[in-house]
PDB file of C-alpha atoms in Angstrom:
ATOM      1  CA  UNK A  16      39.635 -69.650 -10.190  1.00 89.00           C
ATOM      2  CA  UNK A  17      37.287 -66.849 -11.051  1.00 92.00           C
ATOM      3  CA  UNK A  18      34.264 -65.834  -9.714  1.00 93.00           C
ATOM      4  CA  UNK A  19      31.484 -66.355 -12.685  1.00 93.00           C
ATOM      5  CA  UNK A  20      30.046 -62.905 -11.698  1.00 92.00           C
ATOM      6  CA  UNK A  21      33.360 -61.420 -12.148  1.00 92.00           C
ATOM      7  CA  UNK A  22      34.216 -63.057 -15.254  1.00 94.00           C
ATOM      8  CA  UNK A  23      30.772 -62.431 -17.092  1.00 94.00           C
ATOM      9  CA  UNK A  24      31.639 -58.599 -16.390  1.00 94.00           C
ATOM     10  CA  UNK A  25      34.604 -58.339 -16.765  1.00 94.00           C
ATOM     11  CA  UNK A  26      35.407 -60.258 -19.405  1.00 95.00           C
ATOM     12  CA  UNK A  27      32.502 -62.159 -21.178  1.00 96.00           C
ATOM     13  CA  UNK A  28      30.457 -58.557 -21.881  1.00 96.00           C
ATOM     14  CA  UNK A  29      32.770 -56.896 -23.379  1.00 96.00           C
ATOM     15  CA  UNK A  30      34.596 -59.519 -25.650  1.00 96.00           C
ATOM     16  CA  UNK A  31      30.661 -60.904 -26.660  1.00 97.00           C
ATOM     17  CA  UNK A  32      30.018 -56.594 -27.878  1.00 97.00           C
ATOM     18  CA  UNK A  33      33.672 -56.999 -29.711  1.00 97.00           C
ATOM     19  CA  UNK A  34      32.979 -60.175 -31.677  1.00 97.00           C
ATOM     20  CA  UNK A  35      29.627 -58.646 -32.388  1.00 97.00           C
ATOM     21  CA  UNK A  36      31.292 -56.280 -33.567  1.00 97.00           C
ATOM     22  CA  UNK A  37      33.327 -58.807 -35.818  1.00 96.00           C
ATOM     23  CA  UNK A  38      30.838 -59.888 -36.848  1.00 96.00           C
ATOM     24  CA  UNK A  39      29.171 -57.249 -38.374  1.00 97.00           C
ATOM     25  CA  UNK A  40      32.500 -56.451 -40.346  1.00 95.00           C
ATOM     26  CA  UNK A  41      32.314 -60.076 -41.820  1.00 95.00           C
ATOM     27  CA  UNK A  42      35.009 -62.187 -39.721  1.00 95.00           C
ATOM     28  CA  UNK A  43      32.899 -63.850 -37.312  1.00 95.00           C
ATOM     29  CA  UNK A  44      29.833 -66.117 -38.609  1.00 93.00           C
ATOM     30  CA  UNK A  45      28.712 -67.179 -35.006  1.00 93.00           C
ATOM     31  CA  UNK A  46      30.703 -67.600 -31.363  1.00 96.00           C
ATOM     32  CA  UNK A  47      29.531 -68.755 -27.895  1.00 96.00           C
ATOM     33  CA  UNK A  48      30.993 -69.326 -24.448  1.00 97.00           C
ATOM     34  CA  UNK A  49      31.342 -72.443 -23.623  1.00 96.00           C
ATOM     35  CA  UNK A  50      32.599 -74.786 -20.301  1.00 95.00           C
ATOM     36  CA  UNK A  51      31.964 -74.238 -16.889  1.00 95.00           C
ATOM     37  CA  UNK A  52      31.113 -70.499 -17.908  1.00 96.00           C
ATOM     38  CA  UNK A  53      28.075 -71.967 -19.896  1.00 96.00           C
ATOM     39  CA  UNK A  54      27.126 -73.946 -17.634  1.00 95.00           C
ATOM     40  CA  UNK A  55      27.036 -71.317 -15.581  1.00 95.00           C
ATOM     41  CA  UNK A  56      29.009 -72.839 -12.514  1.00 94.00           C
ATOM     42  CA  UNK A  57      30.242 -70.800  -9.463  1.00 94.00           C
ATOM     43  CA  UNK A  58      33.359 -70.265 -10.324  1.00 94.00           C
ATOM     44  CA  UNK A  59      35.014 -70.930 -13.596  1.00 94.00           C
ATOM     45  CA  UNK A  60      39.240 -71.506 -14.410  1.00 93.00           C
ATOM     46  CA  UNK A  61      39.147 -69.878 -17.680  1.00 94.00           C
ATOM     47  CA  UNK A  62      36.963 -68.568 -20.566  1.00 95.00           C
ATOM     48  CA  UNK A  63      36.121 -70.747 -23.631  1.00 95.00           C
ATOM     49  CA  UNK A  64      34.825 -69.553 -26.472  1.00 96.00           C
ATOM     50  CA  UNK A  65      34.008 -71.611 -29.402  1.00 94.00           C
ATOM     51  CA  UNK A  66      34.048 -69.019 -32.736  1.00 94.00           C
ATOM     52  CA  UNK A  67      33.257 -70.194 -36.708  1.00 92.00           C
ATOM     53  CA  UNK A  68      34.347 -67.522 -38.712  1.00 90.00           C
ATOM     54  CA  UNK A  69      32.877 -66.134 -42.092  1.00 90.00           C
ATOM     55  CA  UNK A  70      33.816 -68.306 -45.072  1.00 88.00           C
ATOM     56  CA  UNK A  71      36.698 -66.994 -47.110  1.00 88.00           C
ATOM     57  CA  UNK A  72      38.127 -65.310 -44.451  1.00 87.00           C
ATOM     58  CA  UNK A  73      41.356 -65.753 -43.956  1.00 84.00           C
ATOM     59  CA  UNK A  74      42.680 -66.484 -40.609  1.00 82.00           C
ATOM     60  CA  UNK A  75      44.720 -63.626 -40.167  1.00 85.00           C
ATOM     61  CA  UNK A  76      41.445 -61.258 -40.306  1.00 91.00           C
ATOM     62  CA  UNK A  77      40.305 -62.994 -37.331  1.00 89.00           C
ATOM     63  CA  UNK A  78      43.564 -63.085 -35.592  1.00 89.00           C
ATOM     64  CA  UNK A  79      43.629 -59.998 -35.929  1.00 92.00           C
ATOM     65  CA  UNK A  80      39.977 -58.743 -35.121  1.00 94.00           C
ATOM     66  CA  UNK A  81      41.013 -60.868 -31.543  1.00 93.00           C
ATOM     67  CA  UNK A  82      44.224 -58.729 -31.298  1.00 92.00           C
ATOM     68  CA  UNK A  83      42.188 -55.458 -31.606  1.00 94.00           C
ATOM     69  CA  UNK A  84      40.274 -56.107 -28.373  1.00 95.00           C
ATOM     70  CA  UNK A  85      41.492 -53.896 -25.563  1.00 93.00           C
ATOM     71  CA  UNK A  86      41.479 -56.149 -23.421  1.00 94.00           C
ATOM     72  CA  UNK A  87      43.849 -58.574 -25.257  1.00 92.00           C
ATOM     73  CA  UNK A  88      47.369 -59.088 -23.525  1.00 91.00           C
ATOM     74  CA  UNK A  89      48.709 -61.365 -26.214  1.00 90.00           C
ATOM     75  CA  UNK A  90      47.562 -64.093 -28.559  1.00 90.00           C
ATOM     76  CA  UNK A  91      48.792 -67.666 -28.774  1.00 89.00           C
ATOM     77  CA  UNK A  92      47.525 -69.326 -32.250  1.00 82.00           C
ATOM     78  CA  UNK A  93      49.944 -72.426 -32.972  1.00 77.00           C
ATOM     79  CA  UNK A  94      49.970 -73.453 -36.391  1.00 69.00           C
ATOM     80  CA  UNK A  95      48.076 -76.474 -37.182  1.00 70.00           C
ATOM     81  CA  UNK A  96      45.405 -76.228 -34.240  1.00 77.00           C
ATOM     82  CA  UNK A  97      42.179 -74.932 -33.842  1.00 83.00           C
ATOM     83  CA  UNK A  98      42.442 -74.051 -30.193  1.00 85.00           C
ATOM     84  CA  UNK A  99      43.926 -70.228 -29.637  1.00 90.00           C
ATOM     85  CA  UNK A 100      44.635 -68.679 -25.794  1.00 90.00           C
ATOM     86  CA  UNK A 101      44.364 -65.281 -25.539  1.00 91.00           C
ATOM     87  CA  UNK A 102      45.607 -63.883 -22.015  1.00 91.00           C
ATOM     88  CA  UNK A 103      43.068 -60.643 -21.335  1.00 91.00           C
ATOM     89  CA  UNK A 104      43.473 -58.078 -18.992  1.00 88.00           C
ATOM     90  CA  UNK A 105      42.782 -56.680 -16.523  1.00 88.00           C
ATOM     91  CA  UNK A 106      43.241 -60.005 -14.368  1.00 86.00           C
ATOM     92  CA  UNK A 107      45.222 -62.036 -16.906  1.00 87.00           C
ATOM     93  CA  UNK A 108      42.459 -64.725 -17.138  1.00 92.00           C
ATOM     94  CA  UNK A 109      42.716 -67.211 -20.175  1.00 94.00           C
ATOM     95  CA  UNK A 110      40.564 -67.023 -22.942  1.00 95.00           C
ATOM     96  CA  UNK A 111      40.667 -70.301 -24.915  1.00 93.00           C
ATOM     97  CA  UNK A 112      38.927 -69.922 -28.846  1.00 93.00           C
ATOM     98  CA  UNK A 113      37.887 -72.638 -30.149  1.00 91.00           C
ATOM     99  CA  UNK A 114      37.602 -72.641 -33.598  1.00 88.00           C
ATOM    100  CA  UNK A 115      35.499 -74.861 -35.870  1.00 85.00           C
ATOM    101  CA  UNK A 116      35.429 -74.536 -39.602  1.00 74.00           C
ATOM    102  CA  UNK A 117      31.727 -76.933 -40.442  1.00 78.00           C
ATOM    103  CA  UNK A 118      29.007 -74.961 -40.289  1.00 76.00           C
ATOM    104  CA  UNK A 119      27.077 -78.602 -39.965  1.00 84.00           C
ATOM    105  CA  UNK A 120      29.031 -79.412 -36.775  1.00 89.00           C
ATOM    106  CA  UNK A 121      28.648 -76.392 -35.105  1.00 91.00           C
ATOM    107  CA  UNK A 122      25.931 -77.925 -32.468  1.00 92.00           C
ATOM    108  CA  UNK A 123      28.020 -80.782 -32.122  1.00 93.00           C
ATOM    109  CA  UNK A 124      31.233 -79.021 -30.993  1.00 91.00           C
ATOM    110  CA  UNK A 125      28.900 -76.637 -28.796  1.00 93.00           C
ATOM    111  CA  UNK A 126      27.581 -79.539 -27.218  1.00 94.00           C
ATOM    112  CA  UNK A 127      31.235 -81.032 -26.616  1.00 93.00           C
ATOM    113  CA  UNK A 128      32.879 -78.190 -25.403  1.00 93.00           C
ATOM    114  CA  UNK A 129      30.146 -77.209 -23.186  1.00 94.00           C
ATOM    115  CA  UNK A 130      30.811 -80.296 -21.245  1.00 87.00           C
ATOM    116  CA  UNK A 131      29.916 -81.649 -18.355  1.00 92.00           C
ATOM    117  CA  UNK A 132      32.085 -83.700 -19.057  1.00 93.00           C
ATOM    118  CA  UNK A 133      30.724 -86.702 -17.573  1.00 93.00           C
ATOM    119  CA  UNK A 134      27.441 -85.970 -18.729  1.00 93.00           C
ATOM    120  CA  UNK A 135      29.124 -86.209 -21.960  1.00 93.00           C
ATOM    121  CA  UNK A 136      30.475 -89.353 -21.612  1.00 94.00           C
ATOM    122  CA  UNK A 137      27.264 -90.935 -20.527  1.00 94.00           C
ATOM    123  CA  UNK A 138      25.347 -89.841 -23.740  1.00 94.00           C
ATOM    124  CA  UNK A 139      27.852 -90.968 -26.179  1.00 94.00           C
ATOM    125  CA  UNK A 140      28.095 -94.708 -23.918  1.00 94.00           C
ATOM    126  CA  UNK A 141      23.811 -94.229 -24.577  1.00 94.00           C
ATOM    127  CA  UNK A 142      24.002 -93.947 -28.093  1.00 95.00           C
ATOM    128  CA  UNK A 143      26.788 -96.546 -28.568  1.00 94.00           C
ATOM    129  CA  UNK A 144      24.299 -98.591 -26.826  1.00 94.00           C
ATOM    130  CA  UNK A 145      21.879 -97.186 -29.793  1.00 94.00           C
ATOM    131  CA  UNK A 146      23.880 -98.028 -32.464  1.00 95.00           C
ATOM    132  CA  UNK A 147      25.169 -94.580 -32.414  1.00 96.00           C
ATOM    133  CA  UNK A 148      28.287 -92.657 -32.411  1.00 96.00           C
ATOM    134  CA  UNK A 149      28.285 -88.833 -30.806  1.00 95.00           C
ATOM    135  CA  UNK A 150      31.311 -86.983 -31.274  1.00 93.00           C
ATOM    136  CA  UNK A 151      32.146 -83.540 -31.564  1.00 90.00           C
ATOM    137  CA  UNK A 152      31.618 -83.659 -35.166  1.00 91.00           C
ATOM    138  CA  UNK A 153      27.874 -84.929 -34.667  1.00 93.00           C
ATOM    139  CA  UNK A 154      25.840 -87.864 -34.324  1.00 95.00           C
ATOM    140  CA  UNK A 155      26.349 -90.372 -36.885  1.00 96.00           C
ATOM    141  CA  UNK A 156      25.083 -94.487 -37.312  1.00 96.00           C
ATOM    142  CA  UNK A 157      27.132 -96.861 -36.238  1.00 95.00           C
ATOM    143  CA  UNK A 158      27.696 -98.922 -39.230  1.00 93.00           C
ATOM    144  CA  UNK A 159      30.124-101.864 -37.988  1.00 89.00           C
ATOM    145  CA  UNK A 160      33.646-102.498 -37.049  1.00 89.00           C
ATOM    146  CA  UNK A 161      36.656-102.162 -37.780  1.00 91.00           C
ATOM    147  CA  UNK A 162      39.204-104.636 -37.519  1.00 93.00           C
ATOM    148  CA  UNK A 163      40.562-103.481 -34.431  1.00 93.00           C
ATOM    149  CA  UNK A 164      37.426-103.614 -33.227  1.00 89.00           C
ATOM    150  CA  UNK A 165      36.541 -99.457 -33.097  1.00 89.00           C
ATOM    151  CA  UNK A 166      32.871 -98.536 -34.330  1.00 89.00           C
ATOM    152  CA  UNK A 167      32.912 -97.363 -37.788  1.00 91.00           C
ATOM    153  CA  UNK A 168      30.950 -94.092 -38.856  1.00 93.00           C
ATOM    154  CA  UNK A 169      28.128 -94.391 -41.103  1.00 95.00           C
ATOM    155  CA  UNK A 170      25.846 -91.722 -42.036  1.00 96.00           C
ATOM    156  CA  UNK A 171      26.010 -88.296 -40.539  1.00 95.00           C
ATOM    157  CA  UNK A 172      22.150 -87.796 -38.737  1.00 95.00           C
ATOM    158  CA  UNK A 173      22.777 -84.378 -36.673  1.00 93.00           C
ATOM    159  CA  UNK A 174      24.841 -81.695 -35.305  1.00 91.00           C
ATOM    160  CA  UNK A 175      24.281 -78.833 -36.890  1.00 91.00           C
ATOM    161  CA  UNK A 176      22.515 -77.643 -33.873  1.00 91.00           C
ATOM    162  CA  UNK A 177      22.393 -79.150 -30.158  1.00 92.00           C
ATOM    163  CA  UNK A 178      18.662 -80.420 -30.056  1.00 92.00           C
ATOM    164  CA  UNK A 179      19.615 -82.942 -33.216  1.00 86.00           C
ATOM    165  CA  UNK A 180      22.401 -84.751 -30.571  1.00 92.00           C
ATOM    166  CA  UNK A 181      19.451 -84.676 -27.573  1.00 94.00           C
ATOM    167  CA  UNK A 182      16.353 -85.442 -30.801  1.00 93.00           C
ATOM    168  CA  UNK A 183      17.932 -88.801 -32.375  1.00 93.00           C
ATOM    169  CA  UNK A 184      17.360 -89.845 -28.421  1.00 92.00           C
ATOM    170  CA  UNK A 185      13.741 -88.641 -27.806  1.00 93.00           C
ATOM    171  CA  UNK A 186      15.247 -86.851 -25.092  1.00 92.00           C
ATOM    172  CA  UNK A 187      14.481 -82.825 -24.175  1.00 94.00           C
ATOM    173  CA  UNK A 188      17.782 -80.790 -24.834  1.00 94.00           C
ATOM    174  CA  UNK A 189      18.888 -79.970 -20.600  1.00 95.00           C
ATOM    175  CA  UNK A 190      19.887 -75.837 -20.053  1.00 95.00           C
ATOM    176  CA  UNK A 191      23.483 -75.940 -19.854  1.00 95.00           C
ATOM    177  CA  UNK A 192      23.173 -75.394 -16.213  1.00 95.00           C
ATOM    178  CA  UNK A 193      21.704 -79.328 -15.753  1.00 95.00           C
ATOM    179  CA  UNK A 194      24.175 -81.142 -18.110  1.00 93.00           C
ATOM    180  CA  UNK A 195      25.743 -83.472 -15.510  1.00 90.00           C
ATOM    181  CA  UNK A 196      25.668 -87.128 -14.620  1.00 87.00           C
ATOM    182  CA  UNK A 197      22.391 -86.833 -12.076  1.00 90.00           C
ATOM    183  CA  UNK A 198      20.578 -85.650 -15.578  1.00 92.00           C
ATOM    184  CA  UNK A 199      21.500 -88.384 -17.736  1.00 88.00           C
ATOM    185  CA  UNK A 200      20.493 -90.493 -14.634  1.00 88.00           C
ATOM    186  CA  UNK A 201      16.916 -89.138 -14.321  1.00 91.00           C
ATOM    187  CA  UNK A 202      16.653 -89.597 -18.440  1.00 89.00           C
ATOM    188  CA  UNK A 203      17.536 -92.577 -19.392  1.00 83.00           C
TER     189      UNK A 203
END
């Protein structure tokens, strides 16, 4: 475990100026950390990172605008996933990229892989109860069953952003910092 103090330093800093920097050559559309770093807890295991990157560029631009970082020990990207770990000096802390390719989902994953993940499990049992179905693709109406008995999705209503999943609900969208059971508690 890592101290968040350390880690935001250390790590977050500099890797948030070098996909800036990405970004403004074209390869990276949008990024954020994500997990217990987010949420801004004491101590955190690794450092997630959820990245969309520019449309029509090709993987290999980004896996290689990762690779340029000085930090960067070495770069696992498996084929056919959209989760990469990077180990990163000078501490060899992981650095998990997540990697979504909808632009109208992007809120959705955020929300997801910001976690907690109880928190998150209590908001998509809410909107089932809603006639609802949150996933980390968005929010979408429950429109039946199928015949195994699993809700079906219906329209897509949100997710581009994280006040949609929180809006449907009426509810205020919680700081990242607050997004735990006692929250959904006090809300609903």
């Amino acid at each position: 475990m890592y101290e968040l103090e350390n880690v935001e330093d250390i790590y977050w800093k500099p890797l948030e100026a070098h996909l800036e920097g990405l970004s403004e050559r074209g390869v990276v559309e949008r990024f954020d950390a994500v997990g217990s770093f987010r949420r801004r807890e004491a101590t955190v295991g690794d450092l997630d990172v959820i990245v969309k990157q520019t449309e029509g560029t090709e993987e290999n631009e980004l896996r290689r605008g990762l690779t340029e970082w000085d930090q960067c020990d070495s770069l696992l990207t498996p084929d056919d996933s959209n989760l990469w770990k990077m180990s990163a000096e000078p501490e060899g802390i992981f650095v998990d990229f997540c990697l979504t390719e909808e632009p109208q989902s992007y809120g959705s994953f955020l929300h997801y892989l910001t976690g907690d993940i109880h928190h998150y499990s209590l908001l998509r049992e809410y909107a089932d109860s809603r006639g609802y179905i949150v996933n980390k693709y968005g929010v979408f109406e429950k429109d039946g069953f199928d015949e195994e008995g699993f809700p079906v999705k219906g329209e897509k209503v949100g997710g581009e952003n994280e006040e949609d999943i929180y809006g449907i609900f009426g509810l205020p969208v919680p700081e990242p910092s607050e997004r735990d059971a006692e929250w959904i508690d006090k809300h609903f």
